[in-house]
Amino acid sequence: MSVIILGIESSCDDTSAAVIRDGHLLSNLISTQQVHEEYGGVVPELASRAHQANIVPVVDMAIKQAGIKLGDISAIAFTRGPGLLGSLLVGTSFAKGLAIAQNIPLIEVNHLHGHILSHFILTSNQTQVPGFPFLCLLVSGGHTQLVLVNNFDDMQIIGKTIDDAAGEAFDKCAKVMGLGYPGGPEVDKLSALGKPTAFRFAKPLPHGLDFSFSGLKTSFLYFLRDNLEKDPNFIENRKYDLCASLQHTIVTILIDKLGTAARKLGVKEIALAGGVAANSGLRDAVMRLGKKRGLRTFIPELKFTTDNAAMIAIAGYYKFKKNEFADHSLTPQARLPF
Ligand code: KG4
Ligand code: ZN
């Protein structure tokens, strides 16, 4: 009999539900909350209210689009953390209620494991999956990590940021340039028209496999301030070059460590995951690195890079196969350990 998993993701500002049958994606709906735009960042209280409004219609549509009935679902996988507590509570409570009503098991998923396991979602475009062990560069709005993935349930962080995440570096620098939120996609778009080597910013490379982005952010800020004193229209006049140079710097920092880690560990496969994996410069650079080193390289489809429930459903599917179910007494955790 086939295994059908309903996945629910509500850790930040996207309400998402997905259905996966035996590892194959049937539907993946994402409702992105617009309410935060005017504040230039996610407002936690508004996020949880929007999840509350969205979750029933999003799950309903995911089930309809998958062409299944509620009674066909084998288990419900949900994001337990890390994320915003109020947002996580909505998804967790909804998942518990539906599991009780349907009398089916509940599966807890760590959001970061979900990002990494997005490479195992099978679609008509994504047919190849990584073999173990592989090295994954996980880059999102809140995390930047190098993870050695030995198995679905055996992952080891071998390097991480000591301050800001890569997504934060994109978003914060974009904010001081007056670009919208989140800034990452905007910087990516404008970069296409700029020169990546037009400007040089600080490129902090802490010892070992750790990352650091706060020095880059500061250097970017001072650079803008100095130039705005000379030319009040500096940002407007040079925004393409500024974005291209910023993106180039962030990508170089990430690739430098990924390359070092791959050599050190002697892995044969590398992968990219998380919201920043949507970045065109980073996708190209990881592909080039893989090619140069003769490594099998995995870049997720764009729709599986930023937050989505398909990645939660696939992580749930592999837990289901091992009978790893969650107790109904568990609560979400904003800082759930990796
Ligand atoms: O994984 P994600 O959707 O949410 C978290 O778990 O944090 O990642 C969101 C982050 C944001 O910082 C956003 O700016 C960044 O991913 N991002 C990008 C791009 N698309 C999303 N950064 C650079 N280039 C992009 N194209
Ligand atoms: Zn995420």
Short mmCIF file of C-alpha atoms and ligand atoms in Angstrom, two decimals:
data_model
loop_
_atom_site.label_atom_id
_atom_site.label_comp_id
_atom_site.label_asym_id
_atom_site.label_seq_id
_atom_site.Cartn_x
_atom_site.Cartn_y
_atom_site.Cartn_z
CA MET A 1 0.00 0.00 0.00
CA SER A 2 1.28 3.48 -0.78
CA VAL A 3 2.25 5.92 1.93
CA ILE A 4 0.64 9.36 1.68
CA ILE A 5 2.05 12.14 3.86
CA LEU A 6 0.46 15.53 4.40
CA GLY A 7 3.15 18.10 5.28
CA ILE A 8 2.49 21.36 7.12
CA GLU A 9 4.98 24.24 7.36
CA SER A 10 4.31 27.41 9.36
CA SER A 11 7.65 28.38 10.91
CA CYS A 12 7.90 31.93 9.58
CA ASP A 13 5.76 33.92 7.13
CA ASP A 14 4.73 31.25 4.62
CA THR A 15 1.74 29.00 5.28
CA SER A 16 2.30 25.85 3.29
CA ALA A 17 0.75 22.39 2.86
CA ALA A 18 1.92 19.58 0.60
CA VAL A 19 1.04 16.00 -0.23
CA ILE A 20 3.63 13.35 -1.07
CA ARG A 21 2.91 9.77 -2.15
CA ASP A 22 5.80 7.30 -1.78
CA GLY A 23 8.29 10.16 -2.14
CA HIS A 24 6.58 11.66 -5.21
CA LEU A 25 5.14 15.16 -4.97
CA LEU A 26 1.38 15.40 -5.58
CA SER A 27 0.83 19.01 -4.45
CA ASN A 28 2.67 21.85 -2.72
CA LEU A 29 0.75 25.02 -1.88
CA ILE A 30 2.39 28.10 -0.41
CA SER A 31 0.56 31.18 0.79
CA THR A 32 3.10 33.97 1.27
CA GLN A 33 1.97 36.61 3.72
CA GLN A 34 1.98 40.12 2.20
CA VAL A 35 1.10 41.84 5.49
CA HIS A 36 4.78 42.21 6.52
CA GLU A 37 5.93 44.19 3.48
CA GLU A 38 5.07 47.62 4.81
CA TYR A 39 7.10 46.93 7.99
CA GLY A 40 10.25 45.85 6.13
CA GLY A 41 10.42 42.53 8.02
CA VAL A 42 8.30 39.78 9.52
CA VAL A 43 6.06 40.90 12.41
CA PRO A 44 5.61 37.73 14.53
CA GLU A 45 2.19 38.61 15.92
CA LEU A 46 0.81 39.33 12.45
CA ALA A 47 2.42 36.16 11.09
CA SER A 48 0.62 33.87 13.53
CA ARG A 49 -2.73 35.55 12.82
CA ALA A 50 -2.22 35.16 9.07
CA HIS A 51 -1.31 31.45 9.55
CA GLN A 52 -4.55 31.04 11.49
CA ALA A 53 -6.53 32.51 8.61
CA ASN A 54 -4.64 30.61 5.87
CA ILE A 55 -4.07 27.15 7.22
CA VAL A 56 -7.50 25.60 6.61
CA PRO A 57 -7.88 26.78 2.99
CA VAL A 58 -4.23 25.95 2.16
CA VAL A 59 -4.49 22.38 3.50
CA ASP A 60 -7.86 21.96 1.81
CA MET A 61 -6.43 23.04 -1.55
CA ALA A 62 -3.33 20.87 -1.19
CA ILE A 63 -5.54 17.82 -0.66
CA LYS A 64 -7.80 18.71 -3.61
CA GLN A 65 -4.88 19.40 -5.95
CA ALA A 66 -3.26 16.12 -4.97
CA GLY A 67 -6.42 14.36 -6.12
CA ILE A 68 -6.76 12.46 -2.85
CA LYS A 69 -9.32 12.37 -0.05
CA LEU A 70 -8.68 13.26 3.58
CA GLY A 71 -9.16 9.59 4.47
CA ASP A 72 -6.27 8.54 2.18
CA ILE A 73 -3.61 10.30 4.29
CA SER A 74 -1.29 7.92 6.18
CA ALA A 75 0.27 10.49 8.56
CA ILE A 76 0.72 14.22 9.12
CA ALA A 77 4.20 15.76 9.26
CA PHE A 78 4.58 19.25 10.71
CA THR A 79 7.40 21.70 11.50
CA ARG A 80 8.13 21.68 15.24
CA GLY A 81 10.91 24.30 15.03
CA PRO A 82 13.09 26.28 14.79
CA GLY A 83 11.02 29.34 13.93
CA LEU A 84 8.63 31.89 15.39
CA LEU A 85 6.78 30.34 18.31
CA GLY A 86 3.36 31.81 17.56
CA SER A 87 3.62 30.68 13.95
CA LEU A 88 4.78 27.17 14.90
CA LEU A 89 1.89 26.87 17.36
CA VAL A 90 -0.66 27.28 14.59
CA GLY A 91 0.81 24.49 12.44
CA THR A 92 1.41 22.19 15.40
CA SER A 93 -2.08 22.60 16.84
CA PHE A 94 -3.69 22.16 13.46
CA ALA A 95 -1.66 19.00 12.76
CA LYS A 96 -2.57 17.52 16.15
CA GLY A 97 -6.27 18.26 15.71
CA LEU A 98 -6.41 16.73 12.23
CA ALA A 99 -4.41 13.67 13.32
CA ILE A 100 -6.85 13.04 16.18
CA ALA A 101 -9.87 13.56 13.93
CA GLN A 102 -8.50 11.15 11.30
CA ASN A 103 -6.95 8.77 13.82
CA ILE A 104 -3.58 8.80 12.05
CA PRO A 105 -0.02 9.29 13.35
CA LEU A 106 1.76 12.59 13.78
CA ILE A 107 5.38 13.18 12.74
CA GLU A 108 7.53 16.08 13.96
CA VAL A 109 10.08 17.57 11.58
CA ASN A 110 12.99 19.91 12.21
CA HIS A 111 12.69 22.75 9.69
CA LEU A 112 16.42 22.63 8.86
CA HIS A 113 16.37 18.87 8.26
CA GLY A 114 13.44 19.58 5.93
CA HIS A 115 15.52 22.06 3.88
CA ILE A 116 18.31 19.50 3.53
CA LEU A 117 15.99 16.63 2.65
CA SER A 118 14.27 18.72 -0.06
CA HIS A 119 16.71 16.95 -2.40
CA PHE A 120 14.73 13.73 -1.96
CA ILE A 121 11.40 15.13 -3.22
CA LEU A 122 10.71 13.33 -6.49
CA THR A 123 9.08 15.29 -9.34
CA SER A 124 9.15 15.11 -13.12
CA ASN A 125 12.15 17.50 -13.03
CA GLN A 126 13.86 16.21 -9.89
CA THR A 127 14.48 12.51 -10.47
CA GLN A 128 18.02 12.05 -9.11
CA VAL A 129 18.67 12.02 -5.36
CA PRO A 130 21.97 12.36 -3.49
CA GLY A 131 23.78 9.32 -2.13
CA PHE A 132 25.13 9.26 1.43
CA PRO A 133 27.30 10.79 2.65
CA PHE A 134 26.93 14.20 1.00
CA LEU A 135 27.96 17.67 2.06
CA CYS A 136 25.15 20.24 2.18
CA LEU A 137 25.52 24.00 2.29
CA LEU A 138 22.36 25.16 4.08
CA VAL A 139 21.74 28.87 3.65
CA SER A 140 18.55 30.56 4.83
CA GLY A 141 17.32 33.74 6.47
CA GLY A 142 18.24 32.50 9.93
CA HIS A 143 20.92 29.83 9.36
CA THR A 144 24.16 29.26 7.49
CA GLN A 145 25.64 25.82 8.00
CA LEU A 146 27.81 23.19 6.40
CA VAL A 147 26.23 19.82 7.15
CA LEU A 148 27.66 16.38 6.55
CA VAL A 149 24.61 14.24 5.79
CA ASN A 150 25.35 10.59 6.60
CA ASN A 151 21.74 9.47 6.49
CA PHE A 152 18.17 10.78 6.78
CA ASP A 153 18.50 10.82 10.55
CA ASP A 154 22.26 11.33 10.88
CA MET A 155 23.42 14.85 10.11
CA GLN A 156 26.45 16.60 11.52
CA ILE A 157 27.09 20.36 11.49
CA ILE A 158 30.75 20.87 10.60
CA GLY A 159 30.68 24.66 10.16
CA LYS A 160 28.27 27.50 10.89
CA THR A 161 27.99 31.25 11.05
CA ILE A 162 29.35 32.89 14.16
CA ASP A 163 27.10 35.94 13.69
CA ASP A 164 24.62 36.75 10.86
CA ALA A 165 23.20 34.27 8.37
CA ALA A 166 23.83 34.69 4.63
CA GLY A 167 20.16 35.57 4.05
CA GLU A 168 20.39 38.21 6.77
CA ALA A 169 23.42 39.75 5.03
CA PHE A 170 21.38 40.01 1.81
CA ASP A 171 18.30 41.35 3.61
CA LYS A 172 20.07 43.88 5.84
CA CYS A 173 22.23 45.32 3.07
CA ALA A 174 19.18 45.48 0.79
CA LYS A 175 17.31 47.35 3.50
CA VAL A 176 19.94 50.10 3.77
CA MET A 177 19.74 50.50 -0.01
CA GLY A 178 16.00 51.02 0.34
CA LEU A 179 15.03 47.80 -1.45
CA GLY A 180 11.90 45.86 -0.43
CA TYR A 181 11.67 42.92 1.99
CA PRO A 182 12.95 40.27 1.71
CA GLY A 183 15.94 41.86 0.02
CA GLY A 184 17.68 38.71 -1.23
CA PRO A 185 15.57 38.21 -4.36
CA GLU A 186 15.79 41.96 -5.16
CA VAL A 187 19.58 41.99 -4.91
CA ASP A 188 19.70 38.90 -7.11
CA LYS A 189 17.53 40.57 -9.77
CA LEU A 190 19.47 43.86 -9.84
CA SER A 191 22.82 42.00 -9.83
CA ALA A 192 22.16 40.75 -13.35
CA LEU A 193 22.73 44.28 -14.66
CA GLY A 194 25.81 45.12 -12.56
CA LYS A 195 29.52 44.39 -12.44
CA PRO A 196 30.46 41.91 -9.68
CA THR A 197 33.96 43.38 -9.27
CA ALA A 198 32.92 47.06 -9.31
CA PHE A 199 33.36 47.44 -5.53
CA ARG A 200 35.27 45.52 -2.87
CA PHE A 201 33.81 44.84 0.57
CA ALA A 202 35.25 43.13 3.63
CA LYS A 203 35.35 39.37 3.22
CA PRO A 204 35.68 37.94 6.75
CA LEU A 205 36.83 34.33 6.69
CA PRO A 206 37.02 33.02 10.25
CA HIS A 207 39.30 30.11 11.02
CA GLY A 208 38.16 26.61 10.10
CA LEU A 209 34.80 25.97 8.48
CA ASP A 210 32.81 28.71 10.22
CA PHE A 211 31.30 31.74 8.47
CA SER A 212 30.93 35.39 9.43
CA PHE A 213 28.83 38.07 7.72
CA SER A 214 28.51 40.92 10.20
CA GLY A 215 31.83 42.50 9.12
CA LEU A 216 30.65 42.55 5.52
CA LYS A 217 27.42 44.24 6.58
CA THR A 218 29.35 46.93 8.50
CA SER A 219 31.81 47.49 5.67
CA PHE A 220 28.91 47.81 3.21
CA LEU A 221 27.21 50.33 5.47
CA TYR A 222 30.35 52.51 5.87
CA PHE A 223 31.03 52.32 2.16
CA LEU A 224 27.55 53.65 1.41
CA ARG A 225 27.83 56.38 4.03
CA ASP A 226 31.18 57.62 2.68
CA ASN A 227 29.94 57.69 -0.88
CA LEU A 228 26.60 59.27 -0.05
CA GLU A 229 28.49 62.20 1.47
CA LYS A 230 30.09 62.82 -1.94
CA ASP A 231 27.05 61.97 -4.04
CA PRO A 232 23.57 61.91 -2.48
CA ASN A 233 22.34 59.84 -5.45
CA PHE A 234 25.10 57.24 -5.12
CA ILE A 235 22.77 54.33 -4.35
CA GLU A 236 20.36 55.12 -7.16
CA ASN A 237 23.19 55.70 -9.64
CA ARG A 238 25.17 52.59 -8.77
CA LYS A 239 22.54 50.15 -7.46
CA TYR A 240 23.28 47.49 -10.08
CA ASP A 241 27.01 47.48 -9.34
CA LEU A 242 26.35 47.62 -5.58
CA CYS A 243 24.06 44.58 -5.74
CA ALA A 244 26.34 42.63 -8.08
CA SER A 245 29.39 43.30 -5.87
CA LEU A 246 27.52 42.45 -2.66
CA GLN A 247 26.20 39.20 -4.14
CA HIS A 248 29.64 38.34 -5.49
CA THR A 249 31.17 38.83 -2.02
CA ILE A 250 28.57 36.69 -0.21
CA VAL A 251 28.83 33.93 -2.82
CA THR A 252 32.64 33.96 -2.64
CA ILE A 253 32.57 33.57 1.16
CA LEU A 254 30.14 30.63 0.91
CA ILE A 255 31.96 28.87 -1.93
CA ASP A 256 35.35 29.26 -0.26
CA LYS A 257 34.17 27.30 2.80
CA LEU A 258 32.16 24.78 0.83
CA GLY A 259 35.21 24.02 -1.30
CA THR A 260 37.49 23.70 1.72
CA ALA A 261 35.03 21.43 3.54
CA ALA A 262 34.54 19.19 0.50
CA ARG A 263 38.29 18.73 0.17
CA LYS A 264 38.81 18.17 3.88
CA LEU A 265 36.08 15.52 4.14
CA GLY A 266 36.81 13.94 0.78
CA VAL A 267 33.10 13.78 -0.11
CA LYS A 268 32.00 12.90 -3.64
CA GLU A 269 28.67 14.73 -3.58
CA ILE A 270 27.68 18.27 -2.64
CA ALA A 271 24.27 19.93 -2.28
CA LEU A 272 22.79 23.37 -1.73
CA ALA A 273 19.62 24.08 0.31
CA GLY A 274 17.62 26.85 2.02
CA GLY A 275 16.09 30.14 0.85
CA VAL A 276 19.40 31.62 -0.34
CA ALA A 277 19.80 28.56 -2.60
CA ALA A 278 17.39 30.47 -4.87
CA ASN A 279 20.21 32.93 -5.60
CA SER A 280 21.31 32.68 -9.23
CA GLY A 281 24.95 33.62 -8.51
CA LEU A 282 25.22 31.00 -5.77
CA ARG A 283 23.55 28.29 -7.87
CA ASP A 284 26.00 28.92 -10.72
CA ALA A 285 29.01 29.01 -8.40
CA VAL A 286 28.09 25.72 -6.68
CA MET A 287 27.60 24.07 -10.08
CA ARG A 288 31.00 25.35 -11.22
CA LEU A 289 32.69 24.12 -8.04
CA GLY A 290 31.15 20.67 -8.47
CA LYS A 291 32.22 20.50 -12.10
CA LYS A 292 35.79 21.64 -11.35
CA ARG A 293 36.20 19.06 -8.58
CA GLY A 294 34.32 16.25 -10.33
CA LEU A 295 31.63 16.08 -7.60
CA ARG A 296 28.00 15.05 -8.09
CA THR A 297 26.17 18.31 -7.43
CA PHE A 298 22.58 18.88 -6.31
CA ILE A 299 20.79 22.22 -6.67
CA PRO A 300 17.11 22.08 -5.64
CA GLU A 301 14.31 23.24 -7.90
CA LEU A 302 13.54 26.89 -7.11
CA LYS A 303 10.20 26.09 -5.45
CA PHE A 304 11.97 23.84 -2.91
CA THR A 305 14.55 26.45 -1.83
CA THR A 306 12.44 28.91 0.18
CA ASP A 307 10.08 27.64 2.88
CA ASN A 308 7.65 24.98 1.64
CA ALA A 309 5.73 22.03 3.05
CA ALA A 310 6.96 19.54 0.44
CA MET A 311 10.30 19.39 2.27
CA ILE A 312 8.48 18.76 5.56
CA ALA A 313 6.40 16.00 3.95
CA ILE A 314 9.45 14.24 2.48
CA ALA A 315 11.31 14.40 5.81
CA GLY A 316 8.13 12.98 7.39
CA TYR A 317 7.99 10.20 4.82
CA TYR A 318 11.43 8.89 5.80
CA LYS A 319 10.48 9.05 9.49
CA PHE A 320 7.24 7.20 8.73
CA LYS A 321 9.23 4.37 7.19
CA LYS A 322 11.08 4.03 10.50
CA ASN A 323 7.90 4.31 12.60
CA GLU A 324 9.17 7.50 14.22
CA PHE A 325 5.96 9.10 15.38
CA ALA A 326 5.37 12.06 17.68
CA ASP A 327 3.47 12.11 20.92
CA HIS A 328 0.48 14.45 21.14
CA SER A 329 1.92 16.08 24.24
CA LEU A 330 4.83 17.65 22.38
CA THR A 331 5.02 21.41 21.95
CA PRO A 332 6.74 23.52 19.28
CA GLN A 333 10.19 24.91 20.03
CA ALA A 334 11.41 28.22 18.67
CA ARG A 335 15.02 27.11 19.15
CA LEU A 336 14.68 23.42 18.43
CA PRO A 337 18.19 21.92 18.46
CA PHE A 338 19.50 20.63 15.15
O1 KG4 B 1 14.64 29.32 3.96
P1 KG4 B 1 13.92 30.60 3.92
O2 KG4 B 1 12.73 30.73 3.00
O3 KG4 B 1 13.42 31.01 5.35
C1 KG4 B 1 14.16 30.71 6.49
O4 KG4 B 1 14.07 29.56 6.96
O5 KG4 B 1 14.89 31.64 6.91
O6 KG4 B 1 14.99 31.73 3.56
C2 KG4 B 1 14.65 33.07 3.41
C3 KG4 B 1 15.89 33.85 3.01
C4 KG4 B 1 15.70 35.37 3.05
O7 KG4 B 1 16.79 35.93 3.72
C5 KG4 B 1 15.70 35.76 1.57
O8 KG4 B 1 16.20 37.06 1.34
C6 KG4 B 1 16.61 34.71 1.00
O9 KG4 B 1 16.26 33.53 1.65
N1 KG4 B 1 16.45 34.59 -0.46
C7 KG4 B 1 17.40 34.96 -1.35
C8 KG4 B 1 16.86 34.73 -2.63
N2 KG4 B 1 15.60 34.21 -2.48
C9 KG4 B 1 15.38 34.13 -1.14
N3 KG4 B 1 18.64 35.46 -1.17
C10 KG4 B 1 19.36 35.73 -2.27
N4 KG4 B 1 18.92 35.55 -3.52
C11 KG4 B 1 17.68 35.05 -3.77
N5 KG4 B 1 17.25 34.87 -5.02
ZN ZN B 2 13.57 27.96 5.98
#
